[in-house]
CSV table of C-alpha atoms in Angstrom, one decimal:
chain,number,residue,atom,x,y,z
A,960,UNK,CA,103.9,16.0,249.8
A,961,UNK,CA,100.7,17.9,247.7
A,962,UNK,CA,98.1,18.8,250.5
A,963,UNK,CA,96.0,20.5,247.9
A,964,UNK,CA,93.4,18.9,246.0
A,965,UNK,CA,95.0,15.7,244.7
A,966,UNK,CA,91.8,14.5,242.8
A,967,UNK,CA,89.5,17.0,241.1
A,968,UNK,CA,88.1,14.5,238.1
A,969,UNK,CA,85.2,15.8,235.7
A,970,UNK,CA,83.0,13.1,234.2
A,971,UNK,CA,81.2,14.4,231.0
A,972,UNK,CA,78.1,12.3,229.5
A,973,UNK,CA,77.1,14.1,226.1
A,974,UNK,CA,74.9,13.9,223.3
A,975,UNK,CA,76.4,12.7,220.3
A,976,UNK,CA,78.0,15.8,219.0
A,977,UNK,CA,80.8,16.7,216.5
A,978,UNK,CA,83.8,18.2,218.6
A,979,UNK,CA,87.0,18.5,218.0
A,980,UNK,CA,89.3,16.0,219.7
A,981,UNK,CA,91.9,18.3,222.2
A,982,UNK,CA,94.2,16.6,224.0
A,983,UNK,CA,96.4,18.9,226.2
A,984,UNK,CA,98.9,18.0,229.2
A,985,UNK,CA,98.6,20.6,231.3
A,986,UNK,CA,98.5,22.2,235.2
A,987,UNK,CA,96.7,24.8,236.1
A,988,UNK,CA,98.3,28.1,236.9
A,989,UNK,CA,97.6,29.4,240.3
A,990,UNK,CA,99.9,27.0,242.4
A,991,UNK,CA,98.2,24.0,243.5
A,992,UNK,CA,100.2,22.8,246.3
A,993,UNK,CA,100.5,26.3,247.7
A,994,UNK,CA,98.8,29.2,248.6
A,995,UNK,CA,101.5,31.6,247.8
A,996,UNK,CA,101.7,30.9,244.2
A,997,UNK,CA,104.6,28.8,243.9
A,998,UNK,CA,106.0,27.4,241.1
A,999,UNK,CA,104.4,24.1,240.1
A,1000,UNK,CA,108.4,22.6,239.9
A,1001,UNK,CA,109.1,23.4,243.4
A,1002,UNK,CA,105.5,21.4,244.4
A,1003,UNK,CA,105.9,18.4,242.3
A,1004,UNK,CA,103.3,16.5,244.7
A,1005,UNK,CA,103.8,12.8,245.7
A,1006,UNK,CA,105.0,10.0,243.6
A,1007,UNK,CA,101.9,9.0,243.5
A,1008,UNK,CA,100.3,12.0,242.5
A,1009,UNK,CA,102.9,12.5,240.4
A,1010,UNK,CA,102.7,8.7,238.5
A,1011,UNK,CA,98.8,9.6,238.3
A,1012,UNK,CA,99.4,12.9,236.7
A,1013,UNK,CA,101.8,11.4,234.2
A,1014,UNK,CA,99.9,9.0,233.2
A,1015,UNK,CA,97.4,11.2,232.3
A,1016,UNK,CA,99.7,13.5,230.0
A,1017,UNK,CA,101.2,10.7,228.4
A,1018,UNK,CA,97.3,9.7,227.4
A,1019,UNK,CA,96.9,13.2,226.0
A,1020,UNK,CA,99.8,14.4,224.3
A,1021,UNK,CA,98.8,14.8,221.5
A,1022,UNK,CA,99.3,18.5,220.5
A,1023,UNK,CA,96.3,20.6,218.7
A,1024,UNK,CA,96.6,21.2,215.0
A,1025,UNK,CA,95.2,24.6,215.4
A,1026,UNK,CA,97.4,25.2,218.5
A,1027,UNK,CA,94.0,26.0,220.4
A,1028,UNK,CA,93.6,27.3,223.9
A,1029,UNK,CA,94.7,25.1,226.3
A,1030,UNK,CA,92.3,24.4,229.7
A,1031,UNK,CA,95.4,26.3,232.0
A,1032,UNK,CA,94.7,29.2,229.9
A,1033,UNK,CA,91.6,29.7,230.9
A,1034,UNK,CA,92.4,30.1,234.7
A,1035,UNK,CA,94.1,33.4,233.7
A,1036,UNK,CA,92.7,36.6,234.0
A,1037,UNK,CA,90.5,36.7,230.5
A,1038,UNK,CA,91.8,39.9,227.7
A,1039,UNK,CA,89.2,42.2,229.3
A,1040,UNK,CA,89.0,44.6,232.5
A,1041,UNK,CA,86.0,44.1,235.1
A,1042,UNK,CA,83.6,47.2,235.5
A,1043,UNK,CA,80.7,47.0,237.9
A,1044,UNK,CA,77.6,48.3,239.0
A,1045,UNK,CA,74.5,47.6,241.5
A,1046,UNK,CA,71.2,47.9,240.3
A,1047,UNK,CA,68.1,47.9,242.4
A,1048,UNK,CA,65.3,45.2,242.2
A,1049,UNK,CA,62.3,46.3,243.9
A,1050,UNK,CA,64.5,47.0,247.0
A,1051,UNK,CA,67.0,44.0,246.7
A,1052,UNK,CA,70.3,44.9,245.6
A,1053,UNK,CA,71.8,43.4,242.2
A,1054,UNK,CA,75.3,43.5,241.5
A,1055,UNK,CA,76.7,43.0,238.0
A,1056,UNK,CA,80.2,42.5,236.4
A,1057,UNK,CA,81.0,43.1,232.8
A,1058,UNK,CA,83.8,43.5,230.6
A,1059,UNK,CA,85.4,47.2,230.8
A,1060,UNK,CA,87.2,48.7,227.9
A,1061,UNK,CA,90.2,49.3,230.4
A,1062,UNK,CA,92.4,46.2,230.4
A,1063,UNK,CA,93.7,47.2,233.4
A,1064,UNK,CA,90.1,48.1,235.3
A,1065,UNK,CA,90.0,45.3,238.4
A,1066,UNK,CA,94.0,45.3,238.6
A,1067,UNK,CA,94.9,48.9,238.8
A,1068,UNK,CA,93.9,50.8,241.3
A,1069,UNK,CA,91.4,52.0,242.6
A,1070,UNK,CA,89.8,48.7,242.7
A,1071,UNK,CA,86.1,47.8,244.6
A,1072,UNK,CA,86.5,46.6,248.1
A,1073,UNK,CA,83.5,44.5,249.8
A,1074,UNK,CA,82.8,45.1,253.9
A,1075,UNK,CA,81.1,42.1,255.1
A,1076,UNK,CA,79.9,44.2,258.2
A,1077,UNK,CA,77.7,46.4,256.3
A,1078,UNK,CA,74.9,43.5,255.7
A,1079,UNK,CA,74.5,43.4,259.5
A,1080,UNK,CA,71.7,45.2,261.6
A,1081,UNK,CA,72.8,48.6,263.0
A,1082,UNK,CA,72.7,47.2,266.3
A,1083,UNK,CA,75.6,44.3,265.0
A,1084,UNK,CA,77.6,46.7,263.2
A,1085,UNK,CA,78.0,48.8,266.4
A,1086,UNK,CA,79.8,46.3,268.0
A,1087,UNK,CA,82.1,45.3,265.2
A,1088,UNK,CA,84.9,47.7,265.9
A,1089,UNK,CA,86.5,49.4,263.4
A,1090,UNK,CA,90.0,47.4,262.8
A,1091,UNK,CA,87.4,44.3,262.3
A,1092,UNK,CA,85.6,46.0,259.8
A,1093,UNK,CA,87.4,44.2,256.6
A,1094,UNK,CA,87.8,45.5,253.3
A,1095,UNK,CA,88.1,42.4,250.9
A,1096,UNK,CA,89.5,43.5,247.3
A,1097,UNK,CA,87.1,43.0,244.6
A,1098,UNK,CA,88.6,42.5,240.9
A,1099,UNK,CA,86.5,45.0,239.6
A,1100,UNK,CA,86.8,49.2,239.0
A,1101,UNK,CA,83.2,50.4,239.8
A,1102,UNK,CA,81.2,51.9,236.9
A,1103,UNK,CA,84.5,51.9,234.8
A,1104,UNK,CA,83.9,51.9,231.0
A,1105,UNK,CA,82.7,49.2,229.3
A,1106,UNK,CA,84.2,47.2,226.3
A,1107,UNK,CA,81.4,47.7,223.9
A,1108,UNK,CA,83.2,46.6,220.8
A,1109,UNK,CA,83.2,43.4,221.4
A,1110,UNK,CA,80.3,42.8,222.6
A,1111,UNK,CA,77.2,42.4,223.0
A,1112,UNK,CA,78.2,39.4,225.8
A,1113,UNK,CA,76.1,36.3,226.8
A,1114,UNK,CA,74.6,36.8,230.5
A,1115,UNK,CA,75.2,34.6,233.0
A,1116,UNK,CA,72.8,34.8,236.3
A,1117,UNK,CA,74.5,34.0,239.7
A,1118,UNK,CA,72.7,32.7,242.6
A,1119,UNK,CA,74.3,32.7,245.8
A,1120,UNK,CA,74.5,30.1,249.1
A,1121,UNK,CA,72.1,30.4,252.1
A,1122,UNK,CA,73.7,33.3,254.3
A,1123,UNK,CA,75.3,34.3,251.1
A,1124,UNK,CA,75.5,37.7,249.7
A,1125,UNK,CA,75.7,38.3,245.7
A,1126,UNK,CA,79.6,38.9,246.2
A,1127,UNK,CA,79.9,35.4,247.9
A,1128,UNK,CA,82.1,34.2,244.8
A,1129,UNK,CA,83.5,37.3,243.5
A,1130,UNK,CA,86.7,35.6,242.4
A,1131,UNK,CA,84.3,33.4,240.0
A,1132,UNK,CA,82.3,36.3,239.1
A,1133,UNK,CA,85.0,38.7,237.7
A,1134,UNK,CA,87.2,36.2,236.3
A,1135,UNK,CA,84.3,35.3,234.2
A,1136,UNK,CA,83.3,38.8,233.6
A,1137,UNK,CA,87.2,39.3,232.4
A,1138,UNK,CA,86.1,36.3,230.0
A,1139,UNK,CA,83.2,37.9,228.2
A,1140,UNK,CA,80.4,37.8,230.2
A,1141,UNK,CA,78.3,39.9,232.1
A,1142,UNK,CA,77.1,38.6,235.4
A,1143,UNK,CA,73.9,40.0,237.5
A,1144,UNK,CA,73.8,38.6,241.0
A,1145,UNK,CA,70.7,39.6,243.2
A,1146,UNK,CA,70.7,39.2,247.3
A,1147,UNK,CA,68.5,36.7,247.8
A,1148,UNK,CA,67.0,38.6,250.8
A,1149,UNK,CA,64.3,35.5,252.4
A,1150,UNK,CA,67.9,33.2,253.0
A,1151,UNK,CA,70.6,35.9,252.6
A,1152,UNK,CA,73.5,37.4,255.0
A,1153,UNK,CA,72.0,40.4,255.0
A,1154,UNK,CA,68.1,39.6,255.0
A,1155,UNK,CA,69.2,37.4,258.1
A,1156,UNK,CA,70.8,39.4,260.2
A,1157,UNK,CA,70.4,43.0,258.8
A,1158,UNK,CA,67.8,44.8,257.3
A,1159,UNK,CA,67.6,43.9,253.4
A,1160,UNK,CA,64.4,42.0,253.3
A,1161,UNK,CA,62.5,44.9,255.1
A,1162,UNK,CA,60.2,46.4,252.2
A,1163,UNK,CA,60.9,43.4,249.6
A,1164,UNK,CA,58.3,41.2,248.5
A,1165,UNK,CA,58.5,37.6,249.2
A,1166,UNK,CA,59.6,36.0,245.9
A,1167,UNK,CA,61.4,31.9,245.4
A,1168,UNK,CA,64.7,31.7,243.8
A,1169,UNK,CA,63.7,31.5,240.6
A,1170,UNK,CA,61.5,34.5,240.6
A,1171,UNK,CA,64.1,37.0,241.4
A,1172,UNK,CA,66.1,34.6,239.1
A,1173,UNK,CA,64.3,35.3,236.3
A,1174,UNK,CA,63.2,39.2,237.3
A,1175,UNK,CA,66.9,39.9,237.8
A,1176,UNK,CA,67.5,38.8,234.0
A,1177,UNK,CA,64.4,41.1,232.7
A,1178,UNK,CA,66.0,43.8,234.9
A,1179,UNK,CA,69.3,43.1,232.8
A,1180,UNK,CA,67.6,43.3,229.7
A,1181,UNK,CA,66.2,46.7,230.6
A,1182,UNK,CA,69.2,48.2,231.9
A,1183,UNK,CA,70.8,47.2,229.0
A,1184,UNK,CA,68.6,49.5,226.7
A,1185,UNK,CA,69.5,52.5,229.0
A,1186,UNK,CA,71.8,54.9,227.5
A,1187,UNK,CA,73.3,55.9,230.7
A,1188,UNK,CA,74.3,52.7,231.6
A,1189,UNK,CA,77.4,51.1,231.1
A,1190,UNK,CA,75.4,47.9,229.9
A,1191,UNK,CA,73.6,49.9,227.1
A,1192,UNK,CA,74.2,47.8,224.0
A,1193,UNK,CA,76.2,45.0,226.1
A,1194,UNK,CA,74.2,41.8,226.7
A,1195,UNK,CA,73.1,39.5,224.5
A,1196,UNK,CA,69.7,38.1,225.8
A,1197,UNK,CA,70.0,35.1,223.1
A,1198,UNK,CA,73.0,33.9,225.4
A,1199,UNK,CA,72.2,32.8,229.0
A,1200,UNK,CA,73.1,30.7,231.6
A,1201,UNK,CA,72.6,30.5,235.7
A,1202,UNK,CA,75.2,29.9,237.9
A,1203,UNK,CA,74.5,28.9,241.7
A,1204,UNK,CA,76.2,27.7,245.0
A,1205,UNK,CA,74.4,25.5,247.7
A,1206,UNK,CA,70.8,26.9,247.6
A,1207,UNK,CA,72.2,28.7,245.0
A,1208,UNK,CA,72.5,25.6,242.9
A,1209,UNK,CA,69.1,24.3,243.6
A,1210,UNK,CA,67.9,27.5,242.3
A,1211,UNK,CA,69.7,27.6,239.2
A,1212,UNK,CA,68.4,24.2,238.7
A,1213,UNK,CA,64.4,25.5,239.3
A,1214,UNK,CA,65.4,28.3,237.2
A,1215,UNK,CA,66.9,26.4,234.8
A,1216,UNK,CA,64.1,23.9,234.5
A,1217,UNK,CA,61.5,26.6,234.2
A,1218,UNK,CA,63.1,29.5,232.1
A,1219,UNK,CA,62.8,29.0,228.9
A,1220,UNK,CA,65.9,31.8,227.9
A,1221,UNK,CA,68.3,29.4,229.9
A,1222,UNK,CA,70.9,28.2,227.3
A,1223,UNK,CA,72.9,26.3,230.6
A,1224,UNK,CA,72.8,25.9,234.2
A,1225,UNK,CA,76.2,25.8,236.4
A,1226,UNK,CA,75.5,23.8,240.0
A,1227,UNK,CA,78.3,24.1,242.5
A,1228,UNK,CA,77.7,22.0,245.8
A,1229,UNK,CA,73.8,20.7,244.6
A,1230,UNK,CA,71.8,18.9,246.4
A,1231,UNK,CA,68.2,18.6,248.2
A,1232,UNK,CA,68.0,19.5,251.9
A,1233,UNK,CA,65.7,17.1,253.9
A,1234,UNK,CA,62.2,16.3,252.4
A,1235,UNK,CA,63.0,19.2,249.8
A,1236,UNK,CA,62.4,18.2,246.4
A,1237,UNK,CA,64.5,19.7,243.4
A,1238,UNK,CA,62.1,19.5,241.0
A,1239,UNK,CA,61.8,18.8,237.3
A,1240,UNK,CA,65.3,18.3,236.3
A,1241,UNK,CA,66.6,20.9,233.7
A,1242,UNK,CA,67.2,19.6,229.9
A,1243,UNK,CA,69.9,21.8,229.2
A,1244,UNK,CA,73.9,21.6,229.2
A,1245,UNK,CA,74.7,21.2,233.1
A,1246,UNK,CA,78.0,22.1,234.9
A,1247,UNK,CA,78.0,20.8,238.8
A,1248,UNK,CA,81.0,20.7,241.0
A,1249,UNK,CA,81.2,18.9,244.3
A,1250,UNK,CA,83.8,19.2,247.1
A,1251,UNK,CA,84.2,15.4,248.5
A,1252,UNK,CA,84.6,16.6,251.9
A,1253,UNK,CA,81.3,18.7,251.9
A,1254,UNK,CA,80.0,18.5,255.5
A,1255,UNK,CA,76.7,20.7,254.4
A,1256,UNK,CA,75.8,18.7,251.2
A,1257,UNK,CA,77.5,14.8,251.0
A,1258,UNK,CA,79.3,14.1,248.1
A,1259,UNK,CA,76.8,11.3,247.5
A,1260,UNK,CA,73.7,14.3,247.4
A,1261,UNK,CA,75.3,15.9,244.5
A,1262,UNK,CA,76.2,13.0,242.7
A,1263,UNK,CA,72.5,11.6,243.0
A,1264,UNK,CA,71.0,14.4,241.3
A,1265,UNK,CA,73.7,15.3,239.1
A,1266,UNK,CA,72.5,11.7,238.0
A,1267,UNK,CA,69.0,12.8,237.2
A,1268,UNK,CA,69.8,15.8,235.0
A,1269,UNK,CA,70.0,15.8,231.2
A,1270,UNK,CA,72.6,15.6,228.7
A,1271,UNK,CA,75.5,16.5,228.0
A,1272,UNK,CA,76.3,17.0,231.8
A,1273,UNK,CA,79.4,17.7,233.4
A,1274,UNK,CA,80.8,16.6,236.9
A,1275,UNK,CA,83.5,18.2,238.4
A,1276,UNK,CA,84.9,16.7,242.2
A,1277,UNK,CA,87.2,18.0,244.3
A,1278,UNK,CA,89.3,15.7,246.8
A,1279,UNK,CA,89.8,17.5,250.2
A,1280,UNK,CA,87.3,20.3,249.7
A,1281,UNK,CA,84.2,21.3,251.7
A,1282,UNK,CA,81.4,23.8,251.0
A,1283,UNK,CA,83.2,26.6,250.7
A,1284,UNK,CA,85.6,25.8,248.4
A,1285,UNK,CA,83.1,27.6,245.3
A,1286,UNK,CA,83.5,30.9,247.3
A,1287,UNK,CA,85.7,33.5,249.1
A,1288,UNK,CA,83.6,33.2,252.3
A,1289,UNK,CA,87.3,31.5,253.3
A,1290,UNK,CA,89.5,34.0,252.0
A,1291,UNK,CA,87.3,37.2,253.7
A,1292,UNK,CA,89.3,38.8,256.8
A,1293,UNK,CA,91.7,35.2,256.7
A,1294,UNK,CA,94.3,37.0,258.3
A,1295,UNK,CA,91.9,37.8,262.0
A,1296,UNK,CA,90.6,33.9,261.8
A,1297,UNK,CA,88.5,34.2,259.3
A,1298,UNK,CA,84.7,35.1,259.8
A,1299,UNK,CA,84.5,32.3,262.8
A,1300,UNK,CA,87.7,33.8,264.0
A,1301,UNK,CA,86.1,37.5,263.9
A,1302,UNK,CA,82.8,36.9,265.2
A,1303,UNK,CA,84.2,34.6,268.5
A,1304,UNK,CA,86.8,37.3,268.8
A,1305,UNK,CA,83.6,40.3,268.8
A,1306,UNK,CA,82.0,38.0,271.1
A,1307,UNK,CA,79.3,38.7,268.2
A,1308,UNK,CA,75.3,37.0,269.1
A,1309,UNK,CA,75.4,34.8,265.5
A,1310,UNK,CA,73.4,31.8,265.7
A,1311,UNK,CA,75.4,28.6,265.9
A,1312,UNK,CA,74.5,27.3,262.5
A,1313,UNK,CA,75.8,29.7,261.0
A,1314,UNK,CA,78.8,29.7,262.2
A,1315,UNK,CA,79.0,26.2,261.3
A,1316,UNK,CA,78.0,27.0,257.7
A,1317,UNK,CA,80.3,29.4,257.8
A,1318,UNK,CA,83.6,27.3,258.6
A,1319,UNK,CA,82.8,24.2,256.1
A,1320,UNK,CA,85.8,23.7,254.0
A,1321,UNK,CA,88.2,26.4,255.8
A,1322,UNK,CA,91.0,26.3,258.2
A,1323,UNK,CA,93.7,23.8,258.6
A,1324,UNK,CA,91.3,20.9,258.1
A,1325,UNK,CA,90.9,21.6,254.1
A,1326,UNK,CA,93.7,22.4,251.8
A,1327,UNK,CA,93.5,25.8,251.2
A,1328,UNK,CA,90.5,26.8,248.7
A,1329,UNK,CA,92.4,29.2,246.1
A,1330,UNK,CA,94.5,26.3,245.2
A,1331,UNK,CA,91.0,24.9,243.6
A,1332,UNK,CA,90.3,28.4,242.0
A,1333,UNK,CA,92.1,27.6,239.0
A,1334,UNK,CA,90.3,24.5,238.2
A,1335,UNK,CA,87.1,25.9,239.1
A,1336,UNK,CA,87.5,29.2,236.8
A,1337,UNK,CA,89.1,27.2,233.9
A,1338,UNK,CA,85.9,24.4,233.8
A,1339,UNK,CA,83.2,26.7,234.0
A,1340,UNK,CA,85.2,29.4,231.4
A,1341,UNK,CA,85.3,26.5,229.4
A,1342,UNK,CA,81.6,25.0,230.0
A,1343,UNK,CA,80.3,28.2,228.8
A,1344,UNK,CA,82.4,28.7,226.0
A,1345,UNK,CA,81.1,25.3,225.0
A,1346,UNK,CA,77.7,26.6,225.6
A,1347,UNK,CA,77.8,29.0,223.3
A,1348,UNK,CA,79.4,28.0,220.6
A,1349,UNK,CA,83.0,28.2,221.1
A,1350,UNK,CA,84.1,24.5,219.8
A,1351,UNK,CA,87.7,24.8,220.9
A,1352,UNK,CA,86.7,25.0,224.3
A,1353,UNK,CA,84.1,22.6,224.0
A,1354,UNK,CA,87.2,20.4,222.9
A,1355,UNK,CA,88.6,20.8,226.1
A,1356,UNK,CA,86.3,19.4,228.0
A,1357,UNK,CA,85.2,16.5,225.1
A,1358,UNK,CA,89.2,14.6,225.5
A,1359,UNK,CA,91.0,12.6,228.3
A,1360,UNK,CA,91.6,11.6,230.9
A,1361,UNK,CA,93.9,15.2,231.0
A,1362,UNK,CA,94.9,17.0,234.2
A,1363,UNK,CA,93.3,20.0,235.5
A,1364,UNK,CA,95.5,21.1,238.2
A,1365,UNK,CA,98.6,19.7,240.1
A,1366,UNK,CA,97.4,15.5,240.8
A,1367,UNK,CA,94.0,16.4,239.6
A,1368,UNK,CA,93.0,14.6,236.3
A,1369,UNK,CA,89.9,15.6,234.1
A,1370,UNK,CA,88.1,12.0,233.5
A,1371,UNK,CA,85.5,12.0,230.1
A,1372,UNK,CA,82.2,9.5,230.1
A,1373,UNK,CA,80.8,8.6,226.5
């Protein structure tokens, strides 16, 4: 039987808008069922599964004229290496992916590592000892050269989860940097990892979400005018969109709402928190993905706000899935118990929330979150593409029912 996520449906309300009709029977690459990337034929799921996914194809077989990209496609690594670099806001650390001339730059070595540990205090980072200190890969070659023939690249702004960090989703960030894009995430220091429990909000300024939102864009645009830079000539500032998890997605929604460069806003686990209120709902094209299992923010949160926000609008759930499942919080140090696992094992002072925070949607309780990767990747590639432009991958998501992984059927809403 298919543990993994047996019911990731996207509803998509639209204005009335010419698109191609794409039907495509597909599953996504990455191995749904498994988290050792095993063939989809060995996995085939339940019957029931399997009759739901069946029925789906047979609703959309019908092949594209132009023989078009199909949805699976897109959860491939995109035609372009990953470069990145870090840029300094005001004393808040940015970190930006873009497309590097090297198709090989993110998958040949030497690739970027990430060391969670190094956001904590000095005094926490002493007691981590050093076979705890973990190294998690990162699909990108710092500073390698960038692709400038074909760009200049839309931007997209990522804003990352409370107790985040701008790496938080690194899987997302480079696979979309592989795509054409350039990504800028800042640390959010007032509700970050490291403004939290280390020392990267000593010196900032106080700013909301969409202030450093919308300063970490201007700092984009001026980096990007820098000769010395590998994004000199690389972004185009006509084209963007912000991306955000958890409080991340309630500040790409402000953002979005508020900025007027914003061509699209991407929500992954949105909601409001308590008495907090969103806001003016943003006008423009909306992405937002839910994980039905979400312990930190219902189901039912996201879908009531996704509810309020303007057309055309895009839903994506995930059956099984909690909070985590939009990051690689689950995936970081997996193998010593994951960051619970490392911090009860330190014996490490971390307040009990976080820990909590920090465990919604891994372990044995969730199927495991890369088999939702593909999906995830493939939608938002797809979204954006849409976004800007790109009418055969606005057809993908403008057709079905059609799958969208192994049991997990894309669902369209007039």
């Amino acid at each position: 039987m298919c543990p993994a996520y047996s019911r990731a449906v996207l509803h998509r309300s639209r204005r009335a808008r010419p698109l191609v009709a794409l039907g495509v029977a597909l599953a996504l690459v990455g191995g749904a069922c498994s988290s050792d990337g095993g063939d989809d034929d060995d996995d085939a799921g339940d019957a029931s599964s399997t009759a739901s996914s069946t029925t789906a194809a047979e609703e959309t077989t019908t092949a594209p004229e132009d023989d078009g990209p199909a949805l699976a496609d897109l959860a491939e690594r995109g035609p372009h290496g990953v470069g990145s670099i870090d840029l300094d806001l005001d004393g808040r650390r940015v970190v930006v992916w873009y497309p590097a001339a090297d198709a090989g730059a993110g998958i040949d070595e030497p690739t970027g590592t990430f060391d969670i540990a190094s956001l904590l205090s000095p005094e926490l980072q002493a007691q981590v000892p050093a076979e705890m200190r973990i190294q998690y890969p990162v699909a990108a070659a710092p500073g390698a050269a960038p692709a400038t023939d074909d760009g200049p690249y839309p931007l997209v702004l990522f804003s990352h989860g409370f107790a985040g960090f701008p790496e938080q989703s690194v899987s997302l960030t480079t696979h979309l940097a592989s795509w054409g894009y350039v990504v800028a995430a800042p640390d959010h220091v007032e509700r970050s990892l490291g403004g939290i429990l280390g020392t990267a909000a000593q010196g900032v300024t106080p700013s909301t979400d969409p202030e450093v939102l919308t300063a970490t864009a201007d700092l984009v645009a001026l980096t990007a005018d820098d000769p010395s830079s590998p994004l000199d000539g690389m972004v185009d500032l006509e084209r963007v969109a912000v991306l955000g998890h958890s409080a991340g997605a309630g500040a790409a929604y402000r953002t979005a709402a508020t900025d007027p460069r914003i061509d699209a806003v991407g929500a992954y686990s949105l909601g409001a928190g308590g008495d907090e209120d969103l806001g003016e709902a943003p006008t423009v094209p909306a992405l937002v993905m839910l994980g039905e299992a979400d312990e930190t923010i219902p189901a039912d949160a996201t879908r009531e706000v996704f509810a309020t926000m303007g057309t055309p609008r895009s839903l994506v759930e995930i059956a099984g899935a909690g909070h985590l499942v939009f990051s690689d919080l689950c995936l970081i140090g997996a193998e010593q118990g994951g960051l619970v696992g490392i911090v009860e094992s330190i014996g490490l002072p971390i307040p009990v929330n976080l820990l909590q925070l920090a465990s919604d949607g891994c372990g044995d309780a969730y199927p495991p979150v890369e088999d939702a990767y593909p999906a995830i990747d493939a939608v938002t590639v797809a979204f954006l593409g849409a976004t800007f432009g790109d009418d055969a991958l606005g057809a993908l998501l403008d057709d079905g029912p059609v799958p969208v992984g192994e049991g997990a059927t894309l669902t369209v809403e007039g």
